[in-house]
PDB file of C-alpha atoms in Angstrom:
ATOM      1  CA  ILE A   1      11.938   7.411   2.170  1.00 83.00           C
ATOM      2  CA  ARG A   2      14.339   8.605  -0.536  1.00 89.00           C
ATOM      3  CA  ASN A   3      12.788   6.273  -3.135  1.00 92.00           C
ATOM      4  CA  LEU A   4       9.261   7.178  -2.070  1.00 92.00           C
ATOM      5  CA  ARG A   5      10.081  10.880  -2.225  1.00 92.00           C
ATOM      6  CA  LYS A   6      11.339  10.451  -5.815  1.00 94.00           C
ATOM      7  CA  ILE A   7       8.176   8.588  -6.862  1.00 95.00           C
ATOM      8  CA  ILE A   8       5.951  11.270  -5.295  1.00 94.00           C
ATOM      9  CA  GLU A   9       7.993  14.030  -6.983  1.00 94.00           C
ATOM     10  CA  ASP A  10       7.774  12.262 -10.365  1.00 95.00           C
ATOM     11  CA  ALA A  11       3.985  12.238  -9.939  1.00 96.00           C
ATOM     12  CA  GLU A  12       4.087  15.968  -9.100  1.00 95.00           C
ATOM     13  CA  VAL A  13       2.331  15.360  -5.774  1.00 94.00           C
ATOM     14  CA  SER A  14       3.414  17.415  -2.780  1.00 91.00           C
ATOM     15  CA  LEU A  15       4.719  15.399   0.152  1.00 88.00           C
ATOM     16  CA  ASN A  16       2.910  17.969   2.312  1.00 90.00           C
ATOM     17  CA  ASP A  17      -0.337  16.473   1.014  1.00 90.00           C
ATOM     18  CA  CYS A  18       0.635  12.986   2.184  1.00 91.00           C
ATOM     19  CA  PHE A  19       0.247  11.171   5.487  1.00 90.00           C
ATOM     20  CA  LEU A  20       2.715   8.306   5.839  1.00 87.00           C
ATOM     21  CA  THR A  21       2.227   5.398   8.196  1.00 85.00           C
ATOM     22  CA  ASN A  22       3.026   1.719   8.433  1.00 79.00           C
ATOM     23  CA  ALA A  23       0.295  -0.906   8.088  1.00 72.00           C
ATOM     24  CA  VAL A  24       1.582  -2.845  11.053  1.00 66.00           C
ATOM     25  CA  LEU A  25       3.130  -0.429  13.496  1.00 61.00           C
ATOM     26  CA  CYS A  26       6.120  -1.565  15.572  1.00 54.00           C
ATOM     27  CA  LEU A  27       5.837  -5.217  14.652  1.00 55.00           C
ATOM     28  CA  ARG A  28       9.472  -6.282  14.620  1.00 56.00           C
ATOM     29  CA  LYS A  29      11.437  -8.156  17.225  1.00 56.00           C
ATOM     30  CA  GLY A  30      15.054  -7.312  17.787  1.00 57.00           C
ATOM     31  CA  ASP A  31      16.997  -4.546  16.099  1.00 55.00           C
ATOM     32  CA  SER A  32      16.245  -5.434  12.476  1.00 52.00           C
ATOM     33  CA  ALA A  33      14.195  -3.003  10.443  1.00 49.00           C
ATOM     34  CA  THR A  34      14.211  -5.321   7.447  1.00 51.00           C
ATOM     35  CA  GLY A  35      13.561  -8.954   6.753  1.00 53.00           C
ATOM     36  CA  PRO A  36      10.510 -11.204   6.937  1.00 56.00           C
ATOM     37  CA  PHE A  37       7.491 -10.631   9.134  1.00 56.00           C
ATOM     38  CA  PRO A  38       7.222 -13.861  11.128  1.00 56.00           C
ATOM     39  CA  ILE A  39       5.807 -12.034  14.142  1.00 62.00           C
ATOM     40  CA  TRP A  40       2.566 -11.027  12.403  1.00 66.00           C
ATOM     41  CA  ARG A  41       1.650 -14.684  12.031  1.00 71.00           C
ATOM     42  CA  ASP A  42       2.062 -15.124  15.784  1.00 74.00           C
ATOM     43  CA  HIS A  43      -0.022 -12.079  16.748  1.00 77.00           C
ATOM     44  CA  PRO A  44      -3.011 -11.794  14.382  1.00 82.00           C
ATOM     45  CA  GLU A  45      -4.992  -9.844  17.003  1.00 85.00           C
ATOM     46  CA  TYR A  46      -2.364  -7.099  16.934  1.00 82.00           C
ATOM     47  CA  VAL A  47      -2.385  -6.979  13.136  1.00 82.00           C
ATOM     48  CA  LYS A  48      -6.196  -6.720  13.166  1.00 85.00           C
ATOM     49  CA  ALA A  49      -5.994  -3.910  15.740  1.00 86.00           C
ATOM     50  CA  CYS A  50      -3.603  -2.026  13.433  1.00 85.00           C
ATOM     51  CA  ALA A  51      -6.000  -2.517  10.499  1.00 88.00           C
ATOM     52  CA  ASP A  52      -8.911  -1.289  12.640  1.00 90.00           C
ATOM     53  CA  TRP A  53      -6.917   1.792  13.709  1.00 90.00           C
ATOM     54  CA  HIS A  54      -6.082   2.628  10.095  1.00 91.00           C
ATOM     55  CA  ARG A  55      -9.678   2.061   8.949  1.00 91.00           C
ATOM     56  CA  ASN A  56     -10.927   4.453  11.647  1.00 93.00           C
ATOM     57  CA  PHE A  57      -8.280   7.014  10.694  1.00 93.00           C
ATOM     58  CA  ILE A  58      -9.328   6.749   7.042  1.00 93.00           C
ATOM     59  CA  GLU A  59     -13.027   7.126   7.869  1.00 92.00           C
ATOM     60  CA  GLU A  60     -12.367  10.189  10.032  1.00 95.00           C
ATOM     61  CA  ASN A  61      -9.920  11.946   7.668  1.00 94.00           C
ATOM     62  CA  LYS A  62     -11.424  10.934   4.309  1.00 93.00           C
ATOM     63  CA  PRO A  63      -8.319  10.877   2.108  1.00 94.00           C
ATOM     64  CA  GLU A  64      -8.759  10.830  -1.671  1.00 94.00           C
ATOM     65  CA  LEU A  65      -6.255   8.039  -2.109  1.00 95.00           C
ATOM     66  CA  ILE A  66      -4.689   5.309  -0.009  1.00 95.00           C
ATOM     67  CA  ILE A  67      -1.503   3.726  -1.286  1.00 95.00           C
ATOM     68  CA  LEU A  68      -0.614   0.226  -0.191  1.00 94.00           C
ATOM     69  CA  MET A  69       3.046  -0.562  -0.825  1.00 93.00           C
ATOM     70  CA  GLY A  70       4.307  -4.055  -1.355  1.00 90.00           C
ATOM     71  CA  LYS A  71       3.171  -7.608  -1.833  1.00 90.00           C
ATOM     72  CA  PRO A  72       2.145  -8.154   1.826  1.00 86.00           C
ATOM     73  CA  HIS A  73      -0.828  -5.878   1.116  1.00 89.00           C
ATOM     74  CA  LEU A  74      -1.852  -8.025  -1.835  1.00 92.00           C
ATOM     75  CA  THR A  75      -1.574 -11.240   0.131  1.00 88.00           C
ATOM     76  CA  HIS A  76      -2.658 -10.200   3.622  1.00 86.00           C
ATOM     77  CA  PHE A  77      -2.768  -6.695   5.084  1.00 87.00           C
ATOM     78  CA  GLY A  78      -4.805  -4.981   2.357  1.00 91.00           C
ATOM     79  CA  LYS A  79      -7.593  -7.522   2.779  1.00 91.00           C
ATOM     80  CA  LEU A  80      -7.712  -6.835   6.518  1.00 88.00           C
ATOM     81  CA  LEU A  81      -8.160  -3.141   5.799  1.00 90.00           C
ATOM     82  CA  TYR A  82     -10.692  -3.669   3.006  1.00 92.00           C
ATOM     83  CA  PRO A  83     -12.201  -7.197   2.930  1.00 92.00           C
ATOM     84  CA  GLU A  84     -13.634  -6.540  -0.556  1.00 92.00           C
ATOM     85  CA  LEU A  85     -10.072  -6.731  -1.895  1.00 95.00           C
ATOM     86  CA  GLU A  86     -10.309 -10.512  -1.420  1.00 94.00           C
ATOM     87  CA  ASP A  87     -12.650 -10.670  -4.438  1.00 95.00           C
ATOM     88  CA  HIS A  88     -10.984  -7.840  -6.348  1.00 96.00           C
ATOM     89  CA  TRP A  89      -7.590  -9.579  -6.282  1.00 96.00           C
ATOM     90  CA  ALA A  90      -8.911 -13.175  -6.284  1.00 96.00           C
ATOM     91  CA  GLY A  91      -6.363 -15.582  -7.725  1.00 95.00           C
ATOM     92  CA  MET A  92      -3.652 -12.921  -7.998  1.00 96.00           C
ATOM     93  CA  LYS A  93      -0.462 -13.805  -6.196  1.00 93.00           C
ATOM     94  CA  THR A  94       2.029 -11.337  -7.675  1.00 94.00           C
ATOM     95  CA  MET A  95       2.172  -7.588  -8.102  1.00 93.00           C
ATOM     96  CA  LYS A  96       2.760  -8.179 -11.819  1.00 93.00           C
ATOM     97  CA  SER A  97      -0.519 -10.095 -12.110  1.00 96.00           C
ATOM     98  CA  VAL A  98      -2.383  -7.191 -10.483  1.00 96.00           C
ATOM     99  CA  TYR A  99      -0.836  -4.659 -12.878  1.00 96.00           C
ATOM    100  CA  ASP A 100      -1.312  -6.924 -15.917  1.00 95.00           C
ATOM    101  CA  ALA A 101      -5.013  -7.171 -15.041  1.00 97.00           C
ATOM    102  CA  GLY A 102      -5.271  -3.402 -14.496  1.00 96.00           C
ATOM    103  CA  LYS A 103      -6.467  -3.962 -10.926  1.00 97.00           C
ATOM    104  CA  GLU A 104      -3.882  -1.872  -9.085  1.00 97.00           C
ATOM    105  CA  LEU A 105      -6.212   1.148  -8.754  1.00 97.00           C
ATOM    106  CA  ILE A 106      -9.555   0.528  -7.053  1.00 95.00           C
ATOM    107  CA  ARG A 107     -12.335   3.084  -6.748  1.00 93.00           C
ATOM    108  CA  PHE A 108     -14.496   2.275  -3.744  1.00 88.00           C
ATOM    109  CA  SER A 109     -18.042   3.573  -3.811  1.00 87.00           C
ATOM    110  CA  GLY A 110     -18.308   6.362  -1.258  1.00 86.00           C
ATOM    111  CA  GLY A 111     -14.762   5.860  -0.016  1.00 84.00           C
ATOM    112  CA  PRO A 112     -11.192   6.672  -0.952  1.00 94.00           C
ATOM    113  CA  ASP A 113      -9.503   5.253  -4.000  1.00 96.00           C
ATOM    114  CA  LEU A 114      -6.808   2.686  -3.318  1.00 96.00           C
ATOM    115  CA  LEU A 115      -3.574   2.111  -5.234  1.00 97.00           C
ATOM    116  CA  LEU A 116      -1.419  -0.972  -4.799  1.00 97.00           C
ATOM    117  CA  MET A 117       2.180  -0.296  -5.782  1.00 96.00           C
ATOM    118  CA  ARG A 118       5.524  -2.004  -5.469  1.00 94.00           C
ATOM    119  CA  HIS A 119       7.338  -1.067  -2.295  1.00 92.00           C
ATOM    120  CA  PRO A 120       9.724   1.865  -2.856  1.00 93.00           C
ATOM    121  CA  SER A 121      12.598  -0.093  -1.295  1.00 91.00           C
ATOM    122  CA  SER A 122      12.516  -2.425  -4.320  1.00 91.00           C
ATOM    123  CA  TRP A 123      11.793   0.317  -6.867  1.00 93.00           C
ATOM    124  CA  HIS A 124      15.104  -0.278  -8.684  1.00 92.00           C
ATOM    125  CA  PHE A 125      13.842  -3.790  -9.607  1.00 92.00           C
ATOM    126  CA  VAL A 126      10.432  -2.626 -10.864  1.00 93.00           C
ATOM    127  CA  PRO A 127       9.879  -2.899 -14.629  1.00 93.00           C
ATOM    128  CA  LEU A 128       9.663   0.503 -16.328  1.00 94.00           C
ATOM    129  CA  ALA A 129       6.090  -0.105 -17.535  1.00 93.00           C
ATOM    130  CA  ILE A 130       4.892  -0.652 -13.947  1.00 94.00           C
ATOM    131  CA  LYS A 131       6.843   2.373 -12.699  1.00 95.00           C
ATOM    132  CA  ASP A 132       5.258   4.527 -15.399  1.00 96.00           C
ATOM    133  CA  LYS A 133       1.771   3.191 -14.687  1.00 96.00           C
ATOM    134  CA  THR A 134       2.206   3.825 -10.958  1.00 96.00           C
ATOM    135  CA  VAL A 135       3.351   7.416 -11.520  1.00 97.00           C
ATOM    136  CA  GLU A 136       0.494   8.058 -13.977  1.00 96.00           C
ATOM    137  CA  ASN A 137      -2.003   6.728 -11.430  1.00 96.00           C
ATOM    138  CA  LEU A 138      -0.528   9.018  -8.761  1.00 96.00           C
ATOM    139  CA  LYS A 139      -0.681  12.044 -11.078  1.00 96.00           C
ATOM    140  CA  LYS A 140      -4.482  11.778 -11.028  1.00 94.00           C
ATOM    141  CA  TYR A 141      -4.371  12.969  -7.409  1.00 91.00           C
ATOM    142  CA  LYS A 142      -2.029  15.954  -7.634  1.00 84.00           C
TER     143      LYS A 142
END
C-alpha cells in the first residue's frame, strides 16, 4: 500500500476518493501473500464470480475510473471484467506494449474509464516514462 499511496499522492488524488479491492478475493492457498496464482487456473468459476461481483459493484457505484494493476489484468482478469478488452489489447502480451501503443487508458462509452498500470509492488522497476504517463493519466481524475 505504501507504493500505491505514493503514486496516488503524486497524482494529487485523495485516497479518500478511492475504493481499493482485489480482483480475485482470497484466492491463495497457504500462508503466502505473494507468488504465482496457480489456484485461479483450478477454480475458474470462482474467478468469474469475483469478476461478476466487481462488475455489479461498478455498475451500482458508477466510479469515474477503474485502475487495473499488473500484468494478470492484461492477460486474464481484465478481460473477464470487460470482455471488450480482448480486442482492445489484442496481440499485446506485455505492459510495455500496451503503454507503447497508448492503450493503457480506455474510455468506455457510457461507463467508467479504465487505466491499466504496473502493479505498485514492482513500481521500483518501472521505467520513468511509464511512471510519468501513469501519474499524468491519474491526474485527469483528481
